[in-house]
Amino acid sequence: MNKSFKFICIYCTISLVLLSTILPLILRANTAFSAPDNPLKDKIILIDPGHGGIDGGTSSGNILEKSINLEASLILKTELINRGAKVIMTRDKDTSLENLCKDNDYRHRRDLKARVNMINSNDIDAYISIHVNAVNNAPYVKGPMVFYSNTDINSKTLASYVQDSLNAIAGTSRSPNVADYFLLTNAKKTGILVELGFITNNDDKNLLVNKDYLKKLSTGIVTGLEKYFKNK
Protein backbone atom coordinates (compact mmCIF):
# COMPACT_ATOMS: atom_id res chain seq x y z
CA MET A 1 0.00 0.00 0.00
CA ASN A 2 1.27 3.47 -0.86
CA LYS A 3 2.67 5.10 2.29
CA SER A 4 0.92 8.43 1.68
CA PHE A 5 -2.39 6.68 1.09
CA LYS A 6 -1.91 4.65 4.26
CA PHE A 7 -1.18 7.85 6.20
CA ILE A 8 -4.35 9.45 4.84
CA CYS A 9 -6.41 6.42 5.90
CA ILE A 10 -4.97 6.52 9.41
CA TYR A 11 -5.52 10.28 9.65
CA CYS A 12 -9.13 9.98 8.51
CA THR A 13 -9.80 7.16 10.98
CA ILE A 14 -8.38 9.15 13.89
CA SER A 15 -10.35 12.23 12.82
CA LEU A 16 -13.61 10.27 12.69
CA VAL A 17 -13.00 8.78 16.13
CA LEU A 18 -12.24 12.20 17.62
CA LEU A 19 -15.23 13.77 15.91
CA SER A 20 -17.59 11.06 17.13
CA THR A 21 -16.27 11.57 20.67
CA ILE A 22 -16.12 15.36 20.83
CA LEU A 23 -19.20 16.35 18.80
CA PRO A 24 -21.77 14.92 21.26
CA LEU A 25 -20.01 16.78 24.10
CA ILE A 26 -20.17 20.07 22.20
CA LEU A 27 -23.83 19.55 21.37
CA ARG A 28 -24.68 18.74 24.97
CA ALA A 29 -22.83 21.84 26.19
CA ASN A 30 -24.65 24.09 23.72
CA THR A 31 -28.07 22.71 24.64
CA ALA A 32 -27.55 22.35 28.40
CA PHE A 33 -29.42 25.54 29.24
CA SER A 34 -31.81 25.54 26.28
CA ALA A 35 -33.38 22.16 26.96
CA PRO A 36 -37.20 22.13 27.25
CA ASP A 37 -37.01 21.16 30.93
CA ASN A 38 -34.88 24.19 31.83
CA PRO A 39 -37.25 26.16 34.11
CA LEU A 40 -35.45 29.49 33.57
CA LYS A 41 -35.33 29.40 29.77
CA ASP A 42 -36.71 32.67 28.36
CA LYS A 43 -37.94 33.80 31.77
CA ILE A 44 -37.59 37.56 32.25
CA ILE A 45 -36.13 38.45 35.64
CA LEU A 46 -35.73 42.02 36.87
CA ILE A 47 -32.86 42.54 39.32
CA ASP A 48 -32.93 45.60 41.55
CA PRO A 49 -29.62 46.41 43.29
CA GLY A 50 -30.78 48.55 46.20
CA HIS A 51 -29.54 52.10 46.83
CA GLY A 52 -26.74 53.59 44.69
CA GLY A 53 -25.20 56.97 43.92
CA ILE A 54 -25.80 59.46 46.69
CA ASP A 55 -27.56 56.75 48.69
CA GLY A 56 -24.95 54.37 50.09
CA GLY A 57 -27.41 52.34 52.13
CA THR A 58 -26.14 50.87 55.37
CA SER A 59 -22.40 50.78 55.98
CA SER A 60 -19.52 49.64 58.15
CA GLY A 61 -16.40 51.78 57.86
CA ASN A 62 -15.69 52.14 54.16
CA ILE A 63 -17.84 49.15 53.25
CA LEU A 64 -21.06 50.40 51.64
CA GLU A 65 -24.21 48.42 51.07
CA LYS A 66 -24.76 49.93 47.62
CA SER A 67 -21.50 48.41 46.36
CA ILE A 68 -22.23 44.95 47.73
CA ASN A 69 -25.74 45.08 46.25
CA LEU A 70 -24.43 45.95 42.80
CA GLU A 71 -21.64 43.37 42.75
CA ALA A 72 -23.97 40.61 43.90
CA SER A 73 -26.61 41.67 41.36
CA LEU A 74 -24.15 41.61 38.46
CA ILE A 75 -23.04 38.12 39.48
CA LEU A 76 -26.69 37.07 39.69
CA LYS A 77 -27.34 38.55 36.25
CA THR A 78 -24.55 36.46 34.72
CA GLU A 79 -25.78 33.27 36.36
CA LEU A 80 -29.33 33.84 35.18
CA ILE A 81 -28.26 34.55 31.60
CA ASN A 82 -26.11 31.42 31.63
CA ARG A 83 -29.26 29.47 32.46
CA GLY A 84 -31.25 30.91 29.58
CA ALA A 85 -33.07 33.72 31.40
CA LYS A 86 -33.39 37.30 30.20
CA VAL A 87 -32.43 39.99 32.70
CA ILE A 88 -33.49 43.60 33.25
CA MET A 89 -31.50 45.71 35.74
CA THR A 90 -32.85 48.76 37.54
CA ARG A 91 -29.24 49.91 37.67
CA ASP A 92 -25.95 48.43 36.48
CA LYS A 93 -23.65 51.12 37.86
CA ASP A 94 -23.26 53.30 40.96
CA THR A 95 -26.23 55.60 40.50
CA SER A 96 -29.49 56.42 42.25
CA LEU A 97 -32.76 56.52 40.33
CA GLU A 98 -34.72 59.48 41.69
CA ASN A 99 -34.20 61.43 38.44
CA LEU A 100 -36.33 58.84 36.65
CA CYS A 101 -39.38 59.86 38.71
CA LYS A 102 -40.89 63.32 38.22
CA ASP A 103 -43.31 63.18 41.16
CA ASN A 104 -43.25 66.01 43.68
CA ASP A 105 -41.81 63.88 46.45
CA TYR A 106 -38.63 63.64 48.49
CA ARG A 107 -35.52 62.10 46.92
CA HIS A 108 -35.59 58.68 48.56
CA ARG A 109 -39.28 58.12 47.78
CA ARG A 110 -38.75 59.15 44.13
CA ASP A 111 -35.90 56.64 43.91
CA LEU A 112 -38.17 53.88 45.22
CA LYS A 113 -41.01 54.93 42.93
CA ALA A 114 -38.67 54.74 39.93
CA ARG A 115 -37.79 51.15 40.84
CA VAL A 116 -41.44 50.24 41.29
CA ASN A 117 -42.29 51.85 37.94
CA MET A 118 -39.64 49.73 36.23
CA ILE A 119 -41.06 46.58 37.80
CA ASN A 120 -44.65 47.41 36.89
CA SER A 121 -43.98 48.70 33.38
CA ASN A 122 -41.94 45.72 32.20
CA ASP A 123 -43.30 42.33 31.18
CA ILE A 124 -41.39 40.26 33.72
CA ASP A 125 -41.84 36.85 35.31
CA ALA A 126 -40.29 37.85 38.66
CA TYR A 127 -38.17 40.51 40.31
CA ILE A 128 -35.41 40.23 42.91
CA SER A 129 -34.43 43.27 44.97
CA ILE A 130 -30.97 42.89 46.51
CA HIS A 131 -30.00 44.50 49.84
CA VAL A 132 -27.77 44.15 52.90
CA ASN A 133 -29.17 44.11 56.42
CA ALA A 134 -28.08 45.87 59.63
CA VAL A 135 -29.13 45.73 63.27
CA ASN A 136 -26.77 47.73 65.47
CA ASN A 137 -28.12 46.57 68.83
CA ALA A 138 -27.76 42.86 67.99
CA PRO A 139 -24.40 42.22 66.31
CA TYR A 140 -24.81 38.47 66.78
CA VAL A 141 -27.64 38.30 64.22
CA LYS A 142 -26.42 36.97 60.88
CA GLY A 143 -27.41 35.26 57.67
CA PRO A 144 -29.59 35.97 54.61
CA MET A 145 -33.25 36.90 54.94
CA VAL A 146 -35.98 36.93 52.31
CA PHE A 147 -39.00 39.26 52.42
CA TYR A 148 -42.21 39.33 50.42
CA SER A 149 -45.57 41.09 50.32
CA ASN A 150 -48.70 39.12 51.16
CA THR A 151 -50.48 40.98 48.35
CA ASP A 152 -49.14 38.30 45.98
CA ILE A 153 -49.42 34.60 46.83
CA ASN A 154 -46.79 33.63 44.27
CA SER A 155 -44.30 35.91 45.97
CA LYS A 156 -44.64 33.91 49.17
CA THR A 157 -43.93 30.69 47.29
CA LEU A 158 -40.89 32.19 45.57
CA ALA A 159 -39.64 33.57 48.89
CA SER A 160 -39.87 30.13 50.49
CA TYR A 161 -37.82 28.46 47.77
CA VAL A 162 -35.14 31.16 47.81
CA GLN A 163 -34.95 31.28 51.61
CA ASP A 164 -34.52 27.49 51.77
CA SER A 165 -31.68 27.65 49.24
CA LEU A 166 -29.95 30.47 51.11
CA ASN A 167 -30.37 28.64 54.42
CA ALA A 168 -28.46 25.69 52.97
CA ILE A 169 -25.60 28.00 51.99
CA ALA A 170 -25.42 30.06 55.18
CA GLY A 171 -26.23 27.27 57.64
CA THR A 172 -29.36 29.03 58.93
CA SER A 173 -32.94 27.84 59.36
CA ARG A 174 -35.04 30.93 58.67
CA SER A 175 -38.47 31.21 57.12
CA PRO A 176 -39.30 34.09 54.75
CA ASN A 177 -40.91 37.17 56.27
CA VAL A 178 -43.84 39.33 55.25
CA ALA A 179 -42.78 42.98 55.05
CA ASP A 180 -44.63 46.21 54.41
CA TYR A 181 -41.78 47.74 52.40
CA PHE A 182 -42.70 50.39 49.84
CA LEU A 183 -41.22 48.46 46.90
CA LEU A 184 -42.82 45.14 47.84
CA THR A 185 -46.28 46.51 48.53
CA ASN A 186 -46.42 48.73 45.44
CA ALA A 187 -44.91 46.35 42.91
CA LYS A 188 -47.68 44.53 41.06
CA LYS A 189 -45.55 41.59 39.98
CA THR A 190 -44.26 38.47 41.70
CA GLY A 191 -41.03 39.22 43.51
CA ILE A 192 -38.98 39.28 46.66
CA LEU A 193 -36.46 41.38 48.54
CA VAL A 194 -33.31 39.51 49.59
CA GLU A 195 -31.12 40.74 52.42
CA LEU A 196 -27.80 39.00 51.74
CA GLY A 197 -26.56 39.22 55.31
CA PHE A 198 -25.91 41.59 58.20
CA ILE A 199 -23.15 44.14 57.79
CA THR A 200 -23.33 44.63 61.57
CA ASN A 201 -22.15 41.03 62.12
CA ASN A 202 -18.40 40.57 61.69
CA ASP A 203 -18.69 37.13 60.10
CA ASP A 204 -21.29 38.28 57.59
CA LYS A 205 -19.39 41.50 56.85
CA ASN A 206 -16.25 39.56 55.94
CA LEU A 207 -18.27 37.23 53.73
CA LEU A 208 -20.16 39.99 51.95
CA VAL A 209 -16.96 41.51 50.59
CA ASN A 210 -15.89 38.10 49.28
CA LYS A 211 -16.81 37.62 45.62
CA ASP A 212 -16.83 33.84 45.93
CA TYR A 213 -19.40 34.04 48.72
CA LEU A 214 -21.57 36.43 46.73
CA LYS A 215 -21.45 33.89 43.91
CA LYS A 216 -22.66 31.20 46.30
CA LEU A 217 -25.55 33.41 47.39
CA SER A 218 -26.39 34.17 43.75
CA THR A 219 -26.41 30.47 42.98
CA GLY A 220 -28.77 29.97 45.91
CA ILE A 221 -31.15 32.61 44.55
CA VAL A 222 -31.02 31.00 41.09
CA THR A 223 -31.75 27.58 42.60
CA GLY A 224 -34.78 29.02 44.36
CA LEU A 225 -36.00 30.61 41.13
CA GLU A 226 -35.56 27.33 39.26
CA LYS A 227 -37.61 25.44 41.86
CA TYR A 228 -40.29 28.11 41.77
CA PHE A 229 -40.73 28.03 37.98
CA LYS A 230 -40.42 24.24 37.82
CA ASN A 231 -43.30 23.82 40.27
CA LYS A 232 -45.38 26.79 39.17
PDB file of C-alpha atoms in Angstrom:
ATOM      1  CA  MET A   1       0.000   0.000   0.000  1.00  0.00           C
ATOM      2  CA  ASN A   2       1.272   3.474  -0.864  1.00  0.00           C
ATOM      3  CA  LYS A   3       2.669   5.105   2.289  1.00  0.00           C
ATOM      4  CA  SER A   4       0.924   8.426   1.684  1.00  0.00           C
ATOM      5  CA  PHE A   5      -2.389   6.679   1.086  1.00  0.00           C
ATOM      6  CA  LYS A   6      -1.905   4.645   4.260  1.00  0.00           C
ATOM      7  CA  PHE A   7      -1.184   7.852   6.205  1.00  0.00           C
ATOM      8  CA  ILE A   8      -4.353   9.454   4.842  1.00  0.00           C
ATOM      9  CA  CYS A   9      -6.411   6.423   5.903  1.00  0.00           C
ATOM     10  CA  ILE A  10      -4.973   6.517   9.411  1.00  0.00           C
ATOM     11  CA  TYR A  11      -5.517  10.281   9.650  1.00  0.00           C
ATOM     12  CA  CYS A  12      -9.135   9.982   8.512  1.00  0.00           C
ATOM     13  CA  THR A  13      -9.798   7.159  10.985  1.00  0.00           C
ATOM     14  CA  ILE A  14      -8.375   9.151  13.887  1.00  0.00           C
ATOM     15  CA  SER A  15     -10.346  12.232  12.822  1.00  0.00           C
ATOM     16  CA  LEU A  16     -13.605  10.266  12.685  1.00  0.00           C
ATOM     17  CA  VAL A  17     -12.995   8.783  16.132  1.00  0.00           C
ATOM     18  CA  LEU A  18     -12.237  12.198  17.620  1.00  0.00           C
ATOM     19  CA  LEU A  19     -15.226  13.774  15.910  1.00  0.00           C
ATOM     20  CA  SER A  20     -17.594  11.064  17.130  1.00  0.00           C
ATOM     21  CA  THR A  21     -16.274  11.573  20.671  1.00  0.00           C
ATOM     22  CA  ILE A  22     -16.122  15.359  20.833  1.00  0.00           C
ATOM     23  CA  LEU A  23     -19.202  16.350  18.802  1.00  0.00           C
ATOM     24  CA  PRO A  24     -21.768  14.919  21.259  1.00  0.00           C
ATOM     25  CA  LEU A  25     -20.010  16.779  24.104  1.00  0.00           C
ATOM     26  CA  ILE A  26     -20.170  20.065  22.197  1.00  0.00           C
ATOM     27  CA  LEU A  27     -23.834  19.551  21.367  1.00  0.00           C
ATOM     28  CA  ARG A  28     -24.679  18.744  24.965  1.00  0.00           C
ATOM     29  CA  ALA A  29     -22.825  21.844  26.195  1.00  0.00           C
ATOM     30  CA  ASN A  30     -24.654  24.086  23.724  1.00  0.00           C
ATOM     31  CA  THR A  31     -28.066  22.710  24.642  1.00  0.00           C
ATOM     32  CA  ALA A  32     -27.551  22.354  28.395  1.00  0.00           C
ATOM     33  CA  PHE A  33     -29.421  25.544  29.244  1.00  0.00           C
ATOM     34  CA  SER A  34     -31.812  25.539  26.282  1.00  0.00           C
ATOM     35  CA  ALA A  35     -33.383  22.157  26.962  1.00  0.00           C
ATOM     36  CA  PRO A  36     -37.199  22.130  27.253  1.00  0.00           C
ATOM     37  CA  ASP A  37     -37.013  21.160  30.933  1.00  0.00           C
ATOM     38  CA  ASN A  38     -34.876  24.194  31.835  1.00  0.00           C
ATOM     39  CA  PRO A  39     -37.251  26.161  34.114  1.00  0.00           C
ATOM     40  CA  LEU A  40     -35.452  29.488  33.565  1.00  0.00           C
ATOM     41  CA  LYS A  41     -35.328  29.395  29.773  1.00  0.00           C
ATOM     42  CA  ASP A  42     -36.706  32.669  28.363  1.00  0.00           C
ATOM     43  CA  LYS A  43     -37.938  33.799  31.770  1.00  0.00           C
ATOM     44  CA  ILE A  44     -37.592  37.564  32.249  1.00  0.00           C
ATOM     45  CA  ILE A  45     -36.131  38.449  35.636  1.00  0.00           C
ATOM     46  CA  LEU A  46     -35.729  42.021  36.875  1.00  0.00           C
ATOM     47  CA  ILE A  47     -32.856  42.535  39.317  1.00  0.00           C
ATOM     48  CA  ASP A  48     -32.932  45.599  41.549  1.00  0.00           C
ATOM     49  CA  PRO A  49     -29.619  46.409  43.288  1.00  0.00           C
ATOM     50  CA  GLY A  50     -30.785  48.550  46.200  1.00  0.00           C
ATOM     51  CA  HIS A  51     -29.541  52.101  46.831  1.00  0.00           C
ATOM     52  CA  GLY A  52     -26.743  53.590  44.686  1.00  0.00           C
ATOM     53  CA  GLY A  53     -25.204  56.967  43.915  1.00  0.00           C
ATOM     54  CA  ILE A  54     -25.798  59.465  46.687  1.00  0.00           C
ATOM     55  CA  ASP A  55     -27.562  56.749  48.689  1.00  0.00           C
ATOM     56  CA  GLY A  56     -24.950  54.368  50.085  1.00  0.00           C
ATOM     57  CA  GLY A  57     -27.414  52.339  52.130  1.00  0.00           C
ATOM     58  CA  THR A  58     -26.137  50.867  55.372  1.00  0.00           C
ATOM     59  CA  SER A  59     -22.397  50.781  55.985  1.00  0.00           C
ATOM     60  CA  SER A  60     -19.515  49.643  58.150  1.00  0.00           C
ATOM     61  CA  GLY A  61     -16.402  51.776  57.865  1.00  0.00           C
ATOM     62  CA  ASN A  62     -15.689  52.142  54.157  1.00  0.00           C
ATOM     63  CA  ILE A  63     -17.839  49.147  53.247  1.00  0.00           C
ATOM     64  CA  LEU A  64     -21.055  50.400  51.636  1.00  0.00           C
ATOM     65  CA  GLU A  65     -24.211  48.422  51.069  1.00  0.00           C
ATOM     66  CA  LYS A  66     -24.764  49.931  47.616  1.00  0.00           C
ATOM     67  CA  SER A  67     -21.495  48.414  46.361  1.00  0.00           C
ATOM     68  CA  ILE A  68     -22.233  44.946  47.728  1.00  0.00           C
ATOM     69  CA  ASN A  69     -25.737  45.083  46.248  1.00  0.00           C
ATOM     70  CA  LEU A  70     -24.425  45.951  42.805  1.00  0.00           C
ATOM     71  CA  GLU A  71     -21.642  43.374  42.745  1.00  0.00           C
ATOM     72  CA  ALA A  72     -23.973  40.606  43.903  1.00  0.00           C
ATOM     73  CA  SER A  73     -26.606  41.668  41.358  1.00  0.00           C
ATOM     74  CA  LEU A  74     -24.149  41.608  38.462  1.00  0.00           C
ATOM     75  CA  ILE A  75     -23.042  38.118  39.484  1.00  0.00           C
ATOM     76  CA  LEU A  76     -26.691  37.074  39.689  1.00  0.00           C
ATOM     77  CA  LYS A  77     -27.338  38.552  36.248  1.00  0.00           C
ATOM     78  CA  THR A  78     -24.552  36.463  34.717  1.00  0.00           C
ATOM     79  CA  GLU A  79     -25.779  33.269  36.365  1.00  0.00           C
ATOM     80  CA  LEU A  80     -29.331  33.838  35.178  1.00  0.00           C
ATOM     81  CA  ILE A  81     -28.258  34.549  31.602  1.00  0.00           C
ATOM     82  CA  ASN A  82     -26.106  31.417  31.630  1.00  0.00           C
ATOM     83  CA  ARG A  83     -29.262  29.471  32.458  1.00  0.00           C
ATOM     84  CA  GLY A  84     -31.248  30.911  29.583  1.00  0.00           C
ATOM     85  CA  ALA A  85     -33.069  33.719  31.397  1.00  0.00           C
ATOM     86  CA  LYS A  86     -33.387  37.303  30.205  1.00  0.00           C
ATOM     87  CA  VAL A  87     -32.429  39.990  32.695  1.00  0.00           C
ATOM     88  CA  ILE A  88     -33.486  43.598  33.251  1.00  0.00           C
ATOM     89  CA  MET A  89     -31.500  45.710  35.742  1.00  0.00           C
ATOM     90  CA  THR A  90     -32.851  48.765  37.539  1.00  0.00           C
ATOM     91  CA  ARG A  91     -29.243  49.911  37.669  1.00  0.00           C
ATOM     92  CA  ASP A  92     -25.952  48.433  36.482  1.00  0.00           C
ATOM     93  CA  LYS A  93     -23.652  51.122  37.859  1.00  0.00           C
ATOM     94  CA  ASP A  94     -23.264  53.295  40.960  1.00  0.00           C
ATOM     95  CA  THR A  95     -26.226  55.599  40.500  1.00  0.00           C
ATOM     96  CA  SER A  96     -29.485  56.421  42.248  1.00  0.00           C
ATOM     97  CA  LEU A  97     -32.761  56.521  40.328  1.00  0.00           C
ATOM     98  CA  GLU A  98     -34.725  59.485  41.686  1.00  0.00           C
ATOM     99  CA  ASN A  99     -34.201  61.429  38.442  1.00  0.00           C
ATOM    100  CA  LEU A 100     -36.334  58.840  36.650  1.00  0.00           C
ATOM    101  CA  CYS A 101     -39.382  59.855  38.710  1.00  0.00           C
ATOM    102  CA  LYS A 102     -40.890  63.319  38.216  1.00  0.00           C
ATOM    103  CA  ASP A 103     -43.306  63.179  41.159  1.00  0.00           C
ATOM    104  CA  ASN A 104     -43.251  66.005  43.679  1.00  0.00           C
ATOM    105  CA  ASP A 105     -41.809  63.884  46.452  1.00  0.00           C
ATOM    106  CA  TYR A 106     -38.628  63.642  48.491  1.00  0.00           C
ATOM    107  CA  ARG A 107     -35.524  62.096  46.916  1.00  0.00           C
ATOM    108  CA  HIS A 108     -35.592  58.679  48.564  1.00  0.00           C
ATOM    109  CA  ARG A 109     -39.279  58.124  47.784  1.00  0.00           C
ATOM    110  CA  ARG A 110     -38.747  59.148  44.128  1.00  0.00           C
ATOM    111  CA  ASP A 111     -35.903  56.640  43.912  1.00  0.00           C
ATOM    112  CA  LEU A 112     -38.165  53.884  45.221  1.00  0.00           C
ATOM    113  CA  LYS A 113     -41.012  54.932  42.927  1.00  0.00           C
ATOM    114  CA  ALA A 114     -38.666  54.743  39.927  1.00  0.00           C
ATOM    115  CA  ARG A 115     -37.785  51.155  40.838  1.00  0.00           C
ATOM    116  CA  VAL A 116     -41.437  50.244  41.285  1.00  0.00           C
ATOM    117  CA  ASN A 117     -42.287  51.851  37.944  1.00  0.00           C
ATOM    118  CA  MET A 118     -39.639  49.732  36.226  1.00  0.00           C
ATOM    119  CA  ILE A 119     -41.058  46.582  37.795  1.00  0.00           C
ATOM    120  CA  ASN A 120     -44.652  47.406  36.888  1.00  0.00           C
ATOM    121  CA  SER A 121     -43.980  48.698  33.378  1.00  0.00           C
ATOM    122  CA  ASN A 122     -41.936  45.716  32.198  1.00  0.00           C
ATOM    123  CA  ASP A 123     -43.301  42.329  31.176  1.00  0.00           C
ATOM    124  CA  ILE A 124     -41.387  40.259  33.720  1.00  0.00           C
ATOM    125  CA  ASP A 125     -41.835  36.855  35.311  1.00  0.00           C
ATOM    126  CA  ALA A 126     -40.290  37.853  38.658  1.00  0.00           C
ATOM    127  CA  TYR A 127     -38.166  40.507  40.308  1.00  0.00           C
ATOM    128  CA  ILE A 128     -35.407  40.235  42.908  1.00  0.00           C
ATOM    129  CA  SER A 129     -34.426  43.275  44.972  1.00  0.00           C
ATOM    130  CA  ILE A 130     -30.965  42.885  46.514  1.00  0.00           C
ATOM    131  CA  HIS A 131     -29.997  44.502  49.838  1.00  0.00           C
ATOM    132  CA  VAL A 132     -27.766  44.154  52.902  1.00  0.00           C
ATOM    133  CA  ASN A 133     -29.174  44.106  56.421  1.00  0.00           C
ATOM    134  CA  ALA A 134     -28.083  45.866  59.627  1.00  0.00           C
ATOM    135  CA  VAL A 135     -29.133  45.732  63.272  1.00  0.00           C
ATOM    136  CA  ASN A 136     -26.770  47.735  65.469  1.00  0.00           C
ATOM    137  CA  ASN A 137     -28.120  46.572  68.827  1.00  0.00           C
ATOM    138  CA  ALA A 138     -27.763  42.858  67.990  1.00  0.00           C
ATOM    139  CA  PRO A 139     -24.397  42.222  66.313  1.00  0.00           C
ATOM    140  CA  TYR A 140     -24.805  38.472  66.784  1.00  0.00           C
ATOM    141  CA  VAL A 141     -27.642  38.300  64.216  1.00  0.00           C
ATOM    142  CA  LYS A 142     -26.420  36.967  60.881  1.00  0.00           C
ATOM    143  CA  GLY A 143     -27.415  35.256  57.672  1.00  0.00           C
ATOM    144  CA  PRO A 144     -29.591  35.972  54.612  1.00  0.00           C
ATOM    145  CA  MET A 145     -33.253  36.901  54.945  1.00  0.00           C
ATOM    146  CA  VAL A 146     -35.983  36.935  52.307  1.00  0.00           C
ATOM    147  CA  PHE A 147     -39.000  39.261  52.423  1.00  0.00           C
ATOM    148  CA  TYR A 148     -42.210  39.327  50.424  1.00  0.00           C
ATOM    149  CA  SER A 149     -45.570  41.087  50.324  1.00  0.00           C
ATOM    150  CA  ASN A 150     -48.698  39.124  51.163  1.00  0.00           C
ATOM    151  CA  THR A 151     -50.476  40.976  48.353  1.00  0.00           C
ATOM    152  CA  ASP A 152     -49.143  38.299  45.975  1.00  0.00           C
ATOM    153  CA  ILE A 153     -49.420  34.598  46.827  1.00  0.00           C
ATOM    154  CA  ASN A 154     -46.794  33.630  44.265  1.00  0.00           C
ATOM    155  CA  SER A 155     -44.296  35.911  45.971  1.00  0.00           C
ATOM    156  CA  LYS A 156     -44.641  33.906  49.174  1.00  0.00           C
ATOM    157  CA  THR A 157     -43.928  30.687  47.292  1.00  0.00           C
ATOM    158  CA  LEU A 158     -40.891  32.191  45.571  1.00  0.00           C
ATOM    159  CA  ALA A 159     -39.643  33.573  48.886  1.00  0.00           C
ATOM    160  CA  SER A 160     -39.871  30.131  50.486  1.00  0.00           C
ATOM    161  CA  TYR A 161     -37.821  28.462  47.774  1.00  0.00           C
ATOM    162  CA  VAL A 162     -35.140  31.157  47.812  1.00  0.00           C
ATOM    163  CA  GLN A 163     -34.947  31.275  51.612  1.00  0.00           C
ATOM    164  CA  ASP A 164     -34.516  27.491  51.770  1.00  0.00           C
ATOM    165  CA  SER A 165     -31.677  27.652  49.243  1.00  0.00           C
ATOM    166  CA  LEU A 166     -29.947  30.470  51.106  1.00  0.00           C
ATOM    167  CA  ASN A 167     -30.373  28.643  54.417  1.00  0.00           C
ATOM    168  CA  ALA A 168     -28.462  25.694  52.970  1.00  0.00           C
ATOM    169  CA  ILE A 169     -25.598  27.999  51.987  1.00  0.00           C
ATOM    170  CA  ALA A 170     -25.422  30.059  55.182  1.00  0.00           C
ATOM    171  CA  GLY A 171     -26.228  27.273  57.643  1.00  0.00           C
ATOM    172  CA  THR A 172     -29.355  29.032  58.927  1.00  0.00           C
ATOM    173  CA  SER A 173     -32.938  27.843  59.362  1.00  0.00           C
ATOM    174  CA  ARG A 174     -35.044  30.930  58.670  1.00  0.00           C
ATOM    175  CA  SER A 175     -38.474  31.207  57.120  1.00  0.00           C
ATOM    176  CA  PRO A 176     -39.298  34.088  54.746  1.00  0.00           C
ATOM    177  CA  ASN A 177     -40.914  37.171  56.271  1.00  0.00           C
ATOM    178  CA  VAL A 178     -43.844  39.329  55.245  1.00  0.00           C
ATOM    179  CA  ALA A 179     -42.782  42.975  55.046  1.00  0.00           C
ATOM    180  CA  ASP A 180     -44.629  46.208  54.413  1.00  0.00           C
ATOM    181  CA  TYR A 181     -41.783  47.737  52.395  1.00  0.00           C
ATOM    182  CA  PHE A 182     -42.701  50.388  49.839  1.00  0.00           C
ATOM    183  CA  LEU A 183     -41.220  48.463  46.900  1.00  0.00           C
ATOM    184  CA  LEU A 184     -42.821  45.137  47.835  1.00  0.00           C
ATOM    185  CA  THR A 185     -46.280  46.514  48.525  1.00  0.00           C
ATOM    186  CA  ASN A 186     -46.422  48.735  45.442  1.00  0.00           C
ATOM    187  CA  ALA A 187     -44.912  46.352  42.907  1.00  0.00           C
ATOM    188  CA  LYS A 188     -47.680  44.532  41.060  1.00  0.00           C
ATOM    189  CA  LYS A 189     -45.546  41.594  39.976  1.00  0.00           C
ATOM    190  CA  THR A 190     -44.257  38.473  41.697  1.00  0.00           C
ATOM    191  CA  GLY A 191     -41.031  39.220  43.506  1.00  0.00           C
ATOM    192  CA  ILE A 192     -38.977  39.279  46.664  1.00  0.00           C
ATOM    193  CA  LEU A 193     -36.465  41.376  48.544  1.00  0.00           C
ATOM    194  CA  VAL A 194     -33.314  39.514  49.592  1.00  0.00           C
ATOM    195  CA  GLU A 195     -31.118  40.745  52.421  1.00  0.00           C
ATOM    196  CA  LEU A 196     -27.802  39.004  51.737  1.00  0.00           C
ATOM    197  CA  GLY A 197     -26.560  39.222  55.315  1.00  0.00           C
ATOM    198  CA  PHE A 198     -25.906  41.586  58.202  1.00  0.00           C
ATOM    199  CA  ILE A 199     -23.149  44.136  57.791  1.00  0.00           C
ATOM    200  CA  THR A 200     -23.327  44.628  61.573  1.00  0.00           C
ATOM    201  CA  ASN A 201     -22.155  41.034  62.116  1.00  0.00           C
ATOM    202  CA  ASN A 202     -18.400  40.567  61.685  1.00  0.00           C
ATOM    203  CA  ASP A 203     -18.691  37.127  60.101  1.00  0.00           C
ATOM    204  CA  ASP A 204     -21.293  38.281  57.590  1.00  0.00           C
ATOM    205  CA  LYS A 205     -19.395  41.496  56.854  1.00  0.00           C
ATOM    206  CA  ASN A 206     -16.254  39.562  55.938  1.00  0.00           C
ATOM    207  CA  LEU A 207     -18.266  37.229  53.733  1.00  0.00           C
ATOM    208  CA  LEU A 208     -20.160  39.993  51.954  1.00  0.00           C
ATOM    209  CA  VAL A 209     -16.958  41.514  50.592  1.00  0.00           C
ATOM    210  CA  ASN A 210     -15.886  38.104  49.278  1.00  0.00           C
ATOM    211  CA  LYS A 211     -16.810  37.624  45.625  1.00  0.00           C
ATOM    212  CA  ASP A 212     -16.835  33.836  45.931  1.00  0.00           C
ATOM    213  CA  TYR A 213     -19.399  34.035  48.724  1.00  0.00           C
ATOM    214  CA  LEU A 214     -21.572  36.429  46.725  1.00  0.00           C
ATOM    215  CA  LYS A 215     -21.448  33.890  43.908  1.00  0.00           C
ATOM    216  CA  LYS A 216     -22.663  31.198  46.303  1.00  0.00           C
ATOM    217  CA  LEU A 217     -25.552  33.409  47.387  1.00  0.00           C
ATOM    218  CA  SER A 218     -26.386  34.174  43.754  1.00  0.00           C
ATOM    219  CA  THR A 219     -26.410  30.466  42.976  1.00  0.00           C
ATOM    220  CA  GLY A 220     -28.774  29.974  45.908  1.00  0.00           C
ATOM    221  CA  ILE A 221     -31.149  32.611  44.547  1.00  0.00           C
ATOM    222  CA  VAL A 222     -31.023  31.002  41.095  1.00  0.00           C
ATOM    223  CA  THR A 223     -31.750  27.581  42.600  1.00  0.00           C
ATOM    224  CA  GLY A 224     -34.785  29.024  44.363  1.00  0.00           C
ATOM    225  CA  LEU A 225     -36.001  30.610  41.132  1.00  0.00           C
ATOM    226  CA  GLU A 226     -35.558  27.334  39.264  1.00  0.00           C
ATOM    227  CA  LYS A 227     -37.610  25.438  41.856  1.00  0.00           C
ATOM    228  CA  TYR A 228     -40.295  28.113  41.766  1.00  0.00           C
ATOM    229  CA  PHE A 229     -40.734  28.033  37.982  1.00  0.00           C
ATOM    230  CA  LYS A 230     -40.421  24.244  37.823  1.00  0.00           C
ATOM    231  CA  ASN A 231     -43.300  23.821  40.271  1.00  0.00           C
ATOM    232  CA  LYS A 232     -45.382  26.792  39.174  1.00  0.00           C
TER     233      LYS A 232
END
